[in-house]
């Protein structure tokens, strides 16, 4: 057993209001630079929809992630031969039009325009060419367009649904949508790291954050293709690739990442998970039907004395163990089994988990009126507006059973709390769903508390960084004592 | 205090010392660079015997000729052209020596000339014909040394790295330097062995400075070049130039076609091409 610690995340989709505050917080800190304007390390998509970049989930187009080959797995679009083949022309890589051409508005024109017959306007200009453009795409161009022809109906996740089901999904008064905020998953088996020919991408030992070394990056852009979530971006100005760094300078100083800190709906949770690195290959190359369960099994119980002993032996600091025990992510993912990875079939073992949305159940039109009443208070999970298969395609590699269990648990909590606060439900209408998912009242109350009333420190349990220990693994600090300290890391252009 | 006399004194001392040093240097340079082709009073080798050369020509002429014989010959100087024609049109390599160094060499030559033919020693002239006892084995050894099948024992680069000969046995050879097919005929055993042993050409000098050839290797290579020179009119080396051209064109077509096939199912347009290519109503 090779126990390591990983900073993992949970996004509670039921709480996401699609305000894009996270995206703006991220953009203001990290990607508000020349060459990075088109990047959204954090973006919020409307589902059903094609997302950003367009149809990123369709690996027949972009060839990202891993695919099973024999007993193990290989990269779908990178590797020695494929990499060589696509070295000078990589047709699987998203082009700028697959993202969007970033633009701004000529605001100065409003003040500086010559006097004339017309009202001056602020024309959109491209941030790449500087020429006036007509924006035709954006990072959230299909925002809230849950039933649109161009976007929602081209969602990759609904392609394996029957024609009738698809039609039902998009009927007027029946269609629905939810939001899907996405950042880098800081995967356990990252395809970007495996694909990089320069060895510039690495997964930090102490917290599992995946980073690109900007000095080593040689602009091969294999990571852009390899990442199935398309969360590695190429900066055309610096000639280097960039990606979400989980705000590691903030995390190291005990602050939550900017997107999480700014989240209005407070949907985001961050904490440590302990996992067994020896099992990664076996889990990543298991059968698709077992992927979710096997991935969840790789994470270990931080309260297990055996696990603690092995973790200590592996050099995991005590503070990290303590925060692993308090981790909200551990509770959502392992203890309660409410959160699932996004697209586990890409086999990268992502560390960002989603509590799937418990969308309203189906209403129907009767006698010309929109009828929402149903025989039971919330309606049955099976009658969700979104077909179960659709959510299963998103979060459980097509396994409907997994997603149904999670939704039933969420429903049981609601029913229990309704009973607690209002008490107007018949006894069996609460106890039956609770019994079905074997949930006791204390657990339901705990889920309710962490979902709706968590304190800041409960949502973000960030371990102390221990950079000093990470440094000591790389070099003997005593050797350089007195040689470093006050000075310049990069030589100044002039002076000294 | 006036420091100028002091300065001149230093200069004079400097000159005196340097001329002594340079006299020794003259001998040094001559043996290293000139002796491969020239003697002082021991008869002609590749180039002329230099006995009394300082009396035959002016110092300015010698200076210019030693620095760059090529340019003197090209300038049409009658003496220079005559020497060039007389000695089989073999160009003397340009030398990157300072005037002082050349003067030192000339001093050394004039000293040697005064001593007559028995004067100062010149190492290059072999007392006997080194090819007297060669066998076909020597020629075969020379061939394999020439094209690099056998390494030179001190690790020098094989001749074929730069040179070419007309010989069916040698499949490919360099075109960086002179074609050596006719060299033996032009300069004979003494010239070839002297150049191989102690090359006067700057590039060869640099290449073999730390990797000198052994006596046996010199004999083998000289014997081989002799046989090449004798046999060259019977040799018909395979000519690959057409083949390379045709192969190049075919390979290009093959690679081009395979690229088309390999990339046939590629993503050609942006995913949202239909949406993006709609006409816009706004006039830019």
XYZ file of C-alpha atoms in Angstrom:
780
model
C 0.000 0.000 0.000
C 1.387 3.379 -1.068
C -0.767 5.965 0.663
C -0.722 9.511 -0.641
C -2.790 12.579 0.015
C -4.852 14.394 -2.560
C -6.720 17.656 -2.348
C -10.114 16.764 -3.757
C -13.281 18.728 -4.375
C -17.024 18.326 -4.335
C -19.403 20.543 -6.306
C -23.008 20.338 -5.183
C -24.959 20.889 -8.408
C -28.278 21.349 -6.672
C -26.894 24.507 -5.170
C -25.337 25.983 -8.293
C -27.238 29.038 -9.525
C -25.147 29.547 -12.664
C -23.949 33.033 -11.770
C -20.410 32.576 -13.172
C -18.899 34.367 -10.177
C -16.363 31.543 -9.920
C -15.332 32.023 -13.546
C -14.876 35.751 -13.062
C -12.895 35.302 -9.848
C -10.585 32.899 -11.653
C -10.286 35.083 -14.731
C -9.427 38.163 -12.701
C -6.653 36.392 -10.871
C -5.114 34.107 -13.466
C -6.177 34.474 -17.087
C -6.602 38.197 -17.591
C -3.428 38.316 -19.690
C -2.478 38.497 -23.335
C -2.720 35.046 -24.881
C -4.921 33.773 -22.054
C -8.073 35.724 -22.798
C -9.848 32.740 -24.293
C -8.998 30.457 -21.381
C -11.494 29.740 -18.685
C -9.749 27.561 -16.143
C -13.089 27.612 -14.387
C -16.164 27.632 -16.548
C -19.845 26.994 -15.954
C -21.807 25.116 -18.568
C -25.480 24.641 -19.070
C -26.475 21.016 -19.426
C -27.883 19.770 -21.751
C -25.534 21.756 -23.951
C -22.348 21.451 -25.959
C -20.151 23.158 -23.405
C -16.781 24.801 -23.761
C -14.936 24.025 -25.938
C -17.804 22.817 -28.112
C -18.579 19.145 -27.600
C -15.525 18.641 -25.400
C -17.026 15.393 -24.144
C -16.950 13.821 -27.601
C -13.648 11.970 -27.628
C -14.266 10.824 -31.182
C -13.566 14.430 -32.105
C -10.876 15.372 -29.624
C -9.309 11.997 -28.765
C -8.713 12.866 -25.136
C -8.312 10.608 -22.140
C -7.427 6.942 -21.952
C -8.820 3.909 -23.697
C -8.660 0.312 -22.631
C -6.197 -1.779 -24.553
C -5.755 -5.354 -23.471
C -5.238 -5.498 -19.744
C -4.020 -1.926 -19.432
C -4.853 1.447 -20.920
C -3.265 3.731 -23.492
C -3.766 7.359 -24.334
C -6.439 7.822 -26.958
C -4.761 10.648 -28.848
C -1.169 10.827 -27.659
C 1.736 8.554 -26.931
C 4.844 7.612 -28.856
C 3.460 6.684 -32.274
C 0.357 8.868 -32.254
C 2.389 11.719 -30.849
C 4.966 11.372 -33.595
C 2.250 11.191 -36.219
C 0.606 14.335 -34.960
C 3.715 16.213 -33.997
C 3.511 18.864 -36.687
C -0.194 18.756 -37.385
C -2.555 17.634 -34.677
C -6.054 17.525 -36.109
C -7.569 16.392 -32.809
C -6.590 19.551 -31.039
C -9.353 22.095 -30.490
C -8.896 25.174 -32.636
C -9.680 28.682 -31.473
C -13.137 28.496 -33.047
C -13.878 25.446 -30.901
C -13.310 27.668 -27.897
C -14.273 31.133 -29.108
C -12.525 34.233 -30.326
C -12.149 36.499 -27.313
C -13.266 40.069 -27.714
C -13.678 43.332 -25.878
C -15.533 46.546 -26.657
C -14.117 49.844 -27.844
C -15.361 51.788 -24.859
C -13.078 54.772 -25.557
C -15.013 55.358 -28.742
C -18.018 56.395 -26.649
C -16.002 59.332 -25.358
C -13.677 60.083 -28.222
C -16.017 59.770 -31.224
C -16.267 62.779 -33.458
C -19.522 64.652 -33.316
C -21.984 63.233 -35.848
C -25.562 62.338 -36.553
C -25.356 58.951 -34.918
C -24.957 57.879 -31.368
C -21.436 56.478 -30.927
C -21.311 52.829 -30.016
C -18.734 50.577 -28.433
C -17.987 48.082 -31.173
C -16.712 44.618 -30.316
C -13.104 44.063 -31.311
C -11.160 40.832 -31.284
C -8.617 40.509 -28.494
C -6.437 38.540 -30.874
C -6.397 40.541 -34.084
C -7.672 43.858 -32.758
C -10.089 43.994 -35.693
C -13.818 44.581 -35.228
C -15.663 41.265 -35.081
C -19.168 40.000 -34.624
C -19.102 37.648 -31.661
C -20.719 34.369 -32.614
C -19.505 32.201 -29.793
C -18.439 32.546 -26.210
C -17.467 30.387 -23.276
C -21.090 30.217 -22.125
C -22.833 31.111 -25.365
C -25.571 28.570 -24.694
C -26.079 29.765 -21.120
C -29.553 28.734 -19.907
C -30.473 27.396 -23.370
C -31.612 24.059 -22.015
C -33.638 23.083 -25.063
C -31.973 24.804 -27.989
C -31.581 23.128 -31.353
C -28.014 24.160 -31.849
C -26.625 23.402 -28.458
C -28.763 21.329 -26.113
C -29.847 18.856 -28.756
C -26.261 18.339 -29.826
C -25.209 17.399 -26.295
C -22.961 14.366 -26.531
C -24.493 12.816 -23.405
C -27.935 12.444 -24.932
C -26.755 10.821 -28.151
C -27.262 7.260 -26.917
C -30.807 7.964 -25.757
C -33.656 6.741 -27.917
C -35.230 9.211 -30.330
C -38.416 9.249 -28.249
C -36.495 9.967 -25.053
C -34.561 12.725 -26.723
C -37.760 14.224 -28.062
C -39.314 14.066 -24.610
C -36.283 15.833 -23.137
C -36.782 18.892 -25.264
C -40.547 19.334 -25.331
C -41.898 22.652 -24.286
C -42.786 22.741 -20.580
C -40.897 19.529 -20.039
C -37.362 20.571 -20.805
C -35.017 21.368 -17.988
C -31.431 22.290 -17.491
C -28.853 22.417 -14.778
C -25.415 23.951 -14.483
C -22.123 22.172 -14.581
C -19.207 24.201 -13.220
C -15.901 22.706 -14.258
C -12.282 23.170 -13.242
C -9.254 20.940 -13.639
C -9.929 17.617 -11.941
C -6.339 17.155 -10.723
C -6.776 13.522 -11.667
C -5.091 10.557 -10.049
C -4.210 9.226 -13.488
C -3.797 12.422 -15.467
C -3.669 12.004 -19.232
C -2.000 15.398 -19.646
C 0.977 14.315 -17.526
C 1.286 11.085 -19.467
C 1.080 12.832 -22.822
C 3.640 15.593 -22.244
C 6.735 14.857 -24.361
C 8.809 17.403 -22.435
C 7.982 16.089 -18.988
C 6.792 19.562 -18.057
C 3.591 18.496 -16.312
C 3.761 16.961 -12.889
C 1.491 15.997 -10.036
C 2.688 17.509 -6.788
C 3.586 14.852 -4.279
C 2.268 16.536 -1.187
C -1.242 17.465 -2.345
C -1.702 16.005 -5.822
C -2.159 19.330 -7.601
C -1.261 18.948 -11.289
C 0.937 21.743 -12.577
C 2.768 22.712 -15.775
C 6.368 23.775 -15.391
C 6.490 26.909 -17.531
C 10.239 26.610 -17.995
C 10.105 23.049 -19.272
C 7.019 23.383 -21.469
C 7.993 23.224 -25.131
C 4.566 23.968 -26.651
C 3.950 20.464 -28.025
C 0.328 20.906 -26.869
C -0.104 17.169 -26.408
C -1.705 17.947 -23.030
C -4.362 20.041 -24.752
C -5.369 17.017 -26.793
C -4.831 14.456 -24.072
C -6.933 16.098 -21.365
C -10.436 14.740 -21.950
C -11.898 17.645 -19.978
C -10.009 20.135 -22.191
C -8.697 21.910 -19.131
C -5.189 22.468 -20.417
C -4.920 25.514 -22.618
C -2.247 26.813 -24.942
C -1.176 30.402 -24.455
C -0.402 31.674 -27.943
C 1.472 34.655 -26.576
C 3.936 32.931 -24.263
C 4.082 29.723 -26.295
C 3.424 27.621 -23.212
C 0.450 25.638 -22.035
C -1.374 26.625 -18.894
C -4.005 25.111 -16.689
C -5.885 25.470 -13.431
C -3.429 25.332 -10.565
C -6.083 25.019 -7.881
C -4.838 28.428 -6.652
C -1.960 26.614 -4.971
C -0.462 29.855 -3.646
C -3.749 30.388 -1.826
C -4.097 26.783 -0.740
C -0.551 26.791 0.626
C -1.415 29.739 2.815
C -4.612 28.123 4.035
C -7.021 30.026 1.813
C -9.663 28.448 -0.369
C -9.105 28.683 -4.146
C -10.584 31.855 -5.610
C -13.432 30.117 -7.455
C -14.466 28.312 -4.286
C -14.040 31.291 -2.010
C -16.194 33.473 -4.230
C -18.933 30.885 -4.840
C -22.284 32.542 -4.224
C -24.248 29.321 -3.928
C -21.537 27.866 -1.677
C -21.639 24.724 -3.750
C -17.943 23.968 -3.470
C -16.181 21.852 -0.883
C -12.496 21.150 -0.648
C -10.633 18.654 1.483
C -8.046 15.939 1.633
C -8.586 12.372 0.500
C -6.093 9.590 1.177
C -5.677 7.079 -1.596
C -3.652 4.017 -2.433
C -1.378 4.871 -5.349
C -0.538 1.196 -5.972
C -4.059 0.586 -7.217
C -4.216 3.370 -9.797
C -3.398 1.263 -12.833
C -5.723 -1.554 -11.830
C -8.584 0.867 -11.221
C -8.005 2.890 -14.380
C -7.975 -0.219 -16.533
C -10.950 -2.050 -15.001
C -14.195 -2.729 -16.790
C -16.350 0.316 -17.496
C -19.246 -0.928 -15.357
C -16.977 -1.100 -12.299
C -15.141 2.176 -12.859
C -17.041 4.345 -10.404
C -17.105 1.816 -7.601
C -13.431 0.936 -8.025
C -12.449 4.570 -8.068
C -14.363 5.229 -4.886
C -12.663 2.186 -3.354
C -9.220 3.610 -3.990
C -9.865 6.326 -1.409
C -9.134 5.131 2.102
C -10.746 5.730 5.473
C -8.586 8.309 7.289
C -9.874 7.044 10.652
C -8.686 3.484 10.050
C -5.653 2.934 12.369
C -3.979 0.773 9.722
C -4.355 3.503 7.105
C -3.030 6.109 9.540
C -0.019 3.955 10.306
C 0.781 3.391 6.636
C 0.232 7.077 5.864
C 2.664 8.091 8.590
C 5.174 5.607 7.252
C 4.803 7.261 3.849
C 5.686 10.659 5.311
C 2.223 12.201 5.280
C 2.259 14.935 7.926
C 0.031 14.723 10.987
C -1.833 17.907 10.059
C -2.770 16.423 6.696
C -4.120 13.322 8.426
C -6.181 15.456 10.787
C -7.685 17.425 7.935
C -8.331 14.222 6.028
C -10.412 13.078 8.967
C -12.420 16.306 8.869
C -12.598 16.408 5.082
C -16.061 17.319 3.740
C -15.074 15.611 0.513
C -14.529 12.341 2.325
C -18.002 12.649 3.810
C -19.736 13.371 0.505
C -17.788 10.888 -1.555
C -17.123 7.972 0.739
C -19.170 8.220 3.917
C -22.466 9.225 2.366
C -21.844 8.177 -1.231
C -23.512 11.274 -2.645
C -20.863 12.582 -5.016
C -19.732 11.036 -8.289
C -16.875 11.801 -10.661
C -17.594 13.548 -13.954
C -17.179 11.200 -16.917
C -15.310 8.399 -15.166
C -15.161 6.585 -18.509
C -12.250 8.843 -19.514
C -10.292 6.753 -16.974
C -8.257 9.616 -15.571
C -9.716 9.096 -12.068
C -10.769 12.716 -11.561
C -10.711 14.193 -8.070
C -13.557 16.588 -8.587
C -16.857 15.012 -7.542
C -20.358 16.210 -8.259
C -23.493 15.775 -6.234
C -25.926 15.274 -9.126
C -28.858 17.646 -9.431
C -32.188 16.515 -8.077
C -34.234 18.149 -10.771
C -37.991 18.645 -10.490
C -40.010 15.638 -11.510
C -42.095 15.646 -14.611
C -45.086 17.889 -14.893
C -47.677 17.407 -17.572
C -50.267 19.449 -19.397
C -53.824 18.416 -18.633
C -57.003 20.152 -19.803
C -54.895 23.039 -20.996
C -53.316 23.639 -17.592
C -49.793 22.959 -16.452
C -50.202 20.225 -13.851
C -47.433 19.703 -11.338
C -49.229 17.817 -8.636
C -48.384 14.214 -8.173
C -49.538 11.431 -5.912
C -46.582 11.851 -3.600
C -45.110 15.099 -2.333
C -41.927 15.246 -4.440
C -42.797 12.809 -7.159
C -40.807 9.718 -7.909
C -37.142 9.845 -8.821
C -37.797 7.605 -11.789
C -40.055 10.282 -13.224
C -37.304 12.916 -13.288
C -37.515 15.361 -16.117
C -34.058 14.494 -17.299
C -33.823 10.853 -18.290
C -31.785 8.891 -15.765
C -29.584 7.700 -18.613
C -28.547 11.266 -19.334
C -27.280 11.858 -15.814
C -25.694 8.412 -15.837
C -23.775 9.340 -18.991
C -22.444 12.373 -17.164
C -21.548 10.949 -13.794
C -21.410 7.159 -13.785
C -20.189 5.944 -17.162
C -23.758 5.079 -18.166
C -24.631 3.106 -15.059
C -28.202 4.183 -14.187
C -28.291 2.238 -10.954
C -25.465 4.279 -9.413
C -27.044 7.610 -10.179
C -30.470 6.433 -9.045
C -29.102 5.436 -5.635
C -27.547 8.856 -5.160
C -30.731 10.658 -6.161
C -32.766 8.493 -3.823
C -30.448 9.363 -0.961
C -30.818 13.056 -1.723
C -34.576 12.641 -1.841
C -34.601 10.776 1.469
C -32.795 13.684 3.126
C -35.371 16.117 1.776
C -38.257 14.054 2.927
C -36.704 13.636 6.340
C -36.129 17.358 6.721
C -39.657 18.134 5.527
C -40.869 15.811 8.189
C -38.638 17.399 10.823
C -39.531 21.008 10.067
C -43.142 20.773 8.889
C -44.193 17.275 9.812
C -47.021 17.071 7.328
C -45.992 13.860 5.595
C -47.399 10.436 6.310
C -44.993 8.282 8.324
C -44.327 5.684 5.628
C -43.665 8.305 2.977
C -40.552 9.274 4.928
C -39.483 5.981 6.415
C -39.794 3.973 3.213
C -37.332 6.062 1.165
C -35.003 6.257 4.181
C -35.152 2.512 4.529
C -34.622 1.948 0.853
C -31.236 3.681 0.959
C -30.538 2.542 4.567
C -30.101 6.006 5.973
C -30.636 6.886 9.618
C -31.900 10.212 10.868
C -28.532 11.380 12.188
C -26.899 10.845 8.813
C -29.725 12.670 7.071
C -29.344 15.565 9.489
C -25.566 15.619 8.948
C -26.023 15.666 5.173
C -28.562 18.445 5.520
C -26.206 20.463 7.729
C -23.187 20.144 5.471
C -25.325 20.835 2.425
C -27.195 23.909 3.536
C -25.679 25.349 6.706
C -21.951 24.671 6.584
C -19.457 27.113 8.031
C -16.557 28.293 5.936
C -14.156 26.043 7.809
C -16.418 23.073 7.268
C -16.549 23.586 3.536
C -12.817 24.077 3.156
C -10.594 21.911 5.282
C -7.196 22.838 3.957
C -4.159 21.176 5.506
C -1.053 23.150 6.327
C 1.135 23.221 3.257
C 4.409 21.747 4.551
C 6.354 23.181 1.666
C 9.449 22.861 3.820
C 9.055 19.101 3.893
C 8.442 18.994 0.178
C 11.652 20.974 -0.318
C 13.592 18.648 1.961
C 12.595 15.768 -0.285
C 14.271 17.520 -3.202
C 17.410 18.913 -1.584
C 19.233 18.976 1.707
C 18.320 22.372 3.055
C 21.299 22.417 5.403
C 23.616 22.407 2.386
C 22.252 25.630 1.032
C 21.819 27.393 4.364
C 23.561 30.741 4.134
C 23.648 30.577 0.332
C 20.097 31.525 -0.292
C 17.680 33.893 1.290
C 17.641 37.553 0.516
C 18.284 37.990 -3.171
C 16.919 37.574 -6.635
C 15.420 34.428 -8.005
C 15.604 35.718 -11.551
C 18.612 37.903 -12.345
C 17.555 41.530 -12.734
C 17.901 43.020 -16.213
C 20.146 45.760 -14.968
C 21.742 46.648 -11.713
C 23.340 44.917 -8.754
C 60.510 61.834 -14.905
C 60.534 60.981 -18.556
C 59.352 57.482 -19.180
C 59.724 57.475 -22.988
C 63.336 56.258 -23.172
C 62.366 53.448 -20.867
C 59.551 52.527 -23.225
C 61.822 52.375 -26.252
C 64.342 50.353 -24.328
C 61.664 47.833 -23.483
C 60.595 47.700 -27.105
C 64.149 47.042 -28.269
C 64.638 44.317 -25.681
C 61.377 42.852 -26.741
C 62.457 42.729 -30.373
C 65.772 41.180 -29.500
C 64.177 38.468 -27.406
C 61.451 37.761 -29.877
C 63.853 37.407 -32.804
C 65.794 34.777 -30.867
C 62.578 33.009 -30.011
C 61.354 33.340 -33.563
C 64.499 31.790 -34.994
C 63.708 28.664 -33.027
C 60.096 29.034 -34.066
C 61.160 29.159 -37.745
C 62.661 25.713 -37.543
C 59.636 24.477 -35.715
C 57.160 25.774 -38.259
C 59.241 24.563 -41.174
C 59.366 21.038 -39.845
C 55.713 20.945 -38.993
C 54.256 22.686 -41.976
C 56.645 22.970 -44.887
C 58.759 19.820 -44.655
C 55.985 17.628 -46.007
C 56.486 19.106 -49.456
C 59.731 21.070 -49.392
C 63.366 20.431 -48.623
C 66.312 22.726 -48.229
C 68.917 21.490 -50.593
C 67.747 17.893 -50.779
C 65.937 17.985 -54.051
C 62.371 18.557 -55.104
C 59.514 16.786 -53.363
C 55.901 17.832 -53.905
C 57.019 21.398 -54.110
C 60.312 22.929 -55.075
C 63.597 22.710 -53.186
C 63.799 25.913 -51.184
C 67.551 26.261 -51.157
C 68.503 29.877 -51.785
C 64.879 30.775 -52.318
C 65.388 33.987 -50.365
C 67.914 35.102 -52.947
C 65.774 34.122 -55.930
C 62.712 36.061 -54.844
C 62.099 39.254 -52.948
C 60.904 39.078 -49.369
C 57.647 40.808 -50.250
C 56.918 38.251 -52.971
C 57.689 35.333 -50.643
C 55.586 36.844 -47.899
C 52.591 37.193 -50.201
C 53.069 33.753 -51.766
C 53.404 31.956 -48.438
C 50.379 33.686 -47.020
C 48.192 32.894 -49.989
C 49.720 31.293 -53.039
C 46.276 31.045 -54.568
C 45.741 34.773 -54.735
C 49.267 35.421 -56.064
C 48.698 32.871 -58.838
C 45.294 34.278 -59.585
C 46.749 37.770 -59.789
C 48.701 36.480 -62.829
C 52.240 36.878 -61.417
C 54.502 35.259 -64.037
C 56.863 33.554 -61.562
C 54.027 32.186 -59.492
C 52.177 30.787 -62.504
C 55.364 29.187 -63.798
C 55.944 27.398 -60.486
C 52.327 26.334 -60.367
C 52.529 24.829 -63.858
C 55.877 23.205 -63.190
C 54.661 21.443 -60.062
C 51.622 19.670 -61.495
C 49.199 22.473 -60.705
C 49.116 21.540 -57.041
C 48.071 24.491 -54.978
C 50.104 25.289 -51.882
C 47.638 25.694 -49.018
C 47.191 29.141 -47.551
C 48.919 29.684 -44.241
C 47.656 31.709 -41.366
C 51.041 32.894 -40.105
C 52.041 36.340 -38.963
C 54.674 38.246 -40.900
C 57.114 37.651 -38.058
C 56.575 33.925 -38.185
C 57.092 33.801 -41.950
C 60.230 35.877 -41.609
C 61.483 33.416 -39.029
C 60.899 30.555 -41.451
C 62.683 32.421 -44.224
C 65.584 33.102 -41.867
C 65.721 29.424 -41.093
C 65.701 28.584 -44.822
C 68.498 31.028 -45.653
C 70.585 29.655 -42.762
C 70.036 26.156 -44.100
C 70.887 27.253 -47.647
C 74.247 28.602 -46.527
C 75.099 25.271 -45.006
C 74.706 23.660 -48.425
C 72.963 20.425 -49.116
C 74.401 18.811 -46.039
C 73.159 21.672 -43.855
C 70.268 21.594 -41.479
C 68.302 18.430 -41.281
C 65.007 18.050 -43.087
C 63.026 15.199 -41.762
C 60.682 14.624 -44.613
C 62.778 12.990 -47.241
C 62.739 9.265 -46.779
C 66.063 7.607 -47.283
C 64.567 4.624 -49.104
C 61.405 3.947 -51.019
C 58.894 2.971 -48.380
C 56.839 1.072 -50.918
C 59.724 -1.223 -51.818
C 58.409 -4.149 -49.810
C 54.648 -3.698 -50.047
C 52.303 -6.594 -50.849
C 48.670 -6.670 -51.990
C 47.865 -6.980 -48.286
C 49.136 -3.485 -47.730
C 46.855 -2.236 -50.474
C 43.869 -4.046 -48.971
C 44.686 -2.682 -45.529
C 45.024 0.758 -47.001
C 41.607 0.410 -48.649
C 39.916 -0.564 -45.416
C 41.687 2.251 -43.571
C 40.681 4.664 -46.295
C 36.965 3.942 -46.163
C 36.890 3.401 -42.410
C 36.179 -0.319 -42.265
C 39.220 -0.432 -40.029
C 39.755 2.384 -37.607
C 42.990 4.280 -37.575
C 44.834 3.061 -34.502
C 45.136 6.517 -32.936
C 41.511 7.310 -33.588
C 41.849 9.779 -36.460
C 38.941 10.107 -38.911
C 39.078 7.843 -41.944
C 40.110 9.417 -45.238
C 36.728 8.769 -46.852
C 35.123 11.215 -44.404
C 36.316 13.972 -46.695
C 38.095 12.472 -49.691
C 36.935 10.548 -52.686
C 38.721 8.080 -54.971
C 37.719 6.376 -58.155
C 37.556 2.812 -56.842
C 34.743 0.280 -57.127
C 35.501 -1.081 -53.658
C 34.688 2.185 -51.951
C 30.920 2.559 -51.919
C 30.527 6.072 -50.657
C 33.083 8.693 -49.831
C 33.273 12.333 -48.974
C 33.181 15.258 -51.274
C 34.427 17.816 -48.790
C 38.027 17.730 -49.998
C 40.111 16.848 -53.027
C 39.551 13.769 -55.190
C 42.647 11.656 -54.474
C 42.462 9.326 -57.518
C 45.286 11.026 -59.361
C 47.297 12.323 -56.459
C 49.889 9.579 -56.442
C 50.671 10.127 -60.061
C 51.164 13.809 -59.411
C 53.289 13.811 -56.303
C 54.703 10.320 -55.935
C 55.523 8.203 -52.938
C 57.479 10.849 -51.124
C 54.769 13.456 -51.474
C 51.881 11.204 -50.510
C 53.590 9.671 -47.511
C 54.802 13.056 -46.327
C 51.331 14.559 -46.515
C 49.688 11.573 -44.864
C 52.229 11.559 -42.075
C 52.484 15.266 -41.472
C 49.663 17.066 -43.256
C 50.374 20.661 -44.207
C 46.721 21.505 -44.815
C 45.043 23.378 -41.932
C 41.929 21.202 -41.795
C 43.875 17.979 -41.874
C 46.317 19.373 -39.370
C 43.516 20.071 -36.960
C 41.904 16.702 -37.550
C 45.056 14.637 -37.001
C 46.805 16.843 -34.466
C 46.045 14.518 -31.576
C 45.583 11.406 -33.693
C 48.789 10.895 -35.706
C 49.031 7.944 -38.087
C 51.456 5.108 -37.428
C 54.269 4.195 -39.822
C 52.434 1.082 -41.024
C 49.280 3.040 -41.701
C 51.245 5.595 -43.697
C 52.749 2.797 -45.787
C 49.373 1.097 -46.271
C 47.612 4.261 -47.315
C 50.418 5.302 -49.665
C 50.379 1.853 -51.246
C 46.610 2.046 -51.583
C 46.689 5.468 -53.210
C 49.363 4.185 -55.567
C 47.142 1.297 -56.617
C 44.172 3.611 -56.996
C 46.188 5.863 -59.209
C 47.305 2.924 -61.344
C 43.953 1.234 -61.503
C 41.688 4.215 -61.839
C 41.194 4.002 -65.591
C 39.789 0.468 -65.237
C 37.372 1.372 -62.462
C 33.706 1.984 -63.132
C 32.112 2.952 -59.801
C 28.355 2.578 -59.662
C 26.594 5.852 -60.291
C 23.721 6.373 -57.874
C 22.841 9.910 -58.755
C 19.849 8.993 -60.906
C 18.722 6.392 -58.414
C 18.784 8.909 -55.564
C 16.754 11.361 -57.568
C 14.080 8.828 -58.544
C 14.020 7.333 -55.067
C 13.571 10.800 -53.609
C 10.592 11.551 -55.847
C 8.972 8.161 -55.164
C 9.513 8.489 -51.420
C 8.035 11.963 -51.468
C 4.933 10.712 -53.284
C 4.640 7.757 -50.888
C 4.922 9.974 -47.801
C 2.522 12.473 -49.301
C -0.041 9.780 -50.084
C 0.309 8.132 -46.690
C -0.210 11.506 -45.041
C -3.434 11.931 -46.931
C -4.568 8.427 -45.987
C -3.446 8.721 -42.358
C -5.194 12.028 -41.855
C -8.220 11.336 -44.025
C -10.593 11.065 -41.083
C -9.411 14.214 -39.444
C -11.352 17.032 -37.903
C -11.313 19.551 -40.702
C -13.479 22.371 -39.420
C -14.399 23.879 -36.116
C -17.119 21.900 -34.348
C -19.483 24.837 -34.573
C -18.545 25.687 -38.125
C -22.183 25.835 -39.267
C -23.076 28.325 -36.584
C -19.941 30.401 -37.017
C -20.198 30.608 -40.796
C -23.675 32.072 -40.820
C -23.716 35.486 -42.421
C -23.769 38.279 -39.922
C -26.100 41.195 -40.312
C -23.667 43.658 -38.836
C -21.483 45.384 -41.402
C -17.957 45.598 -40.169
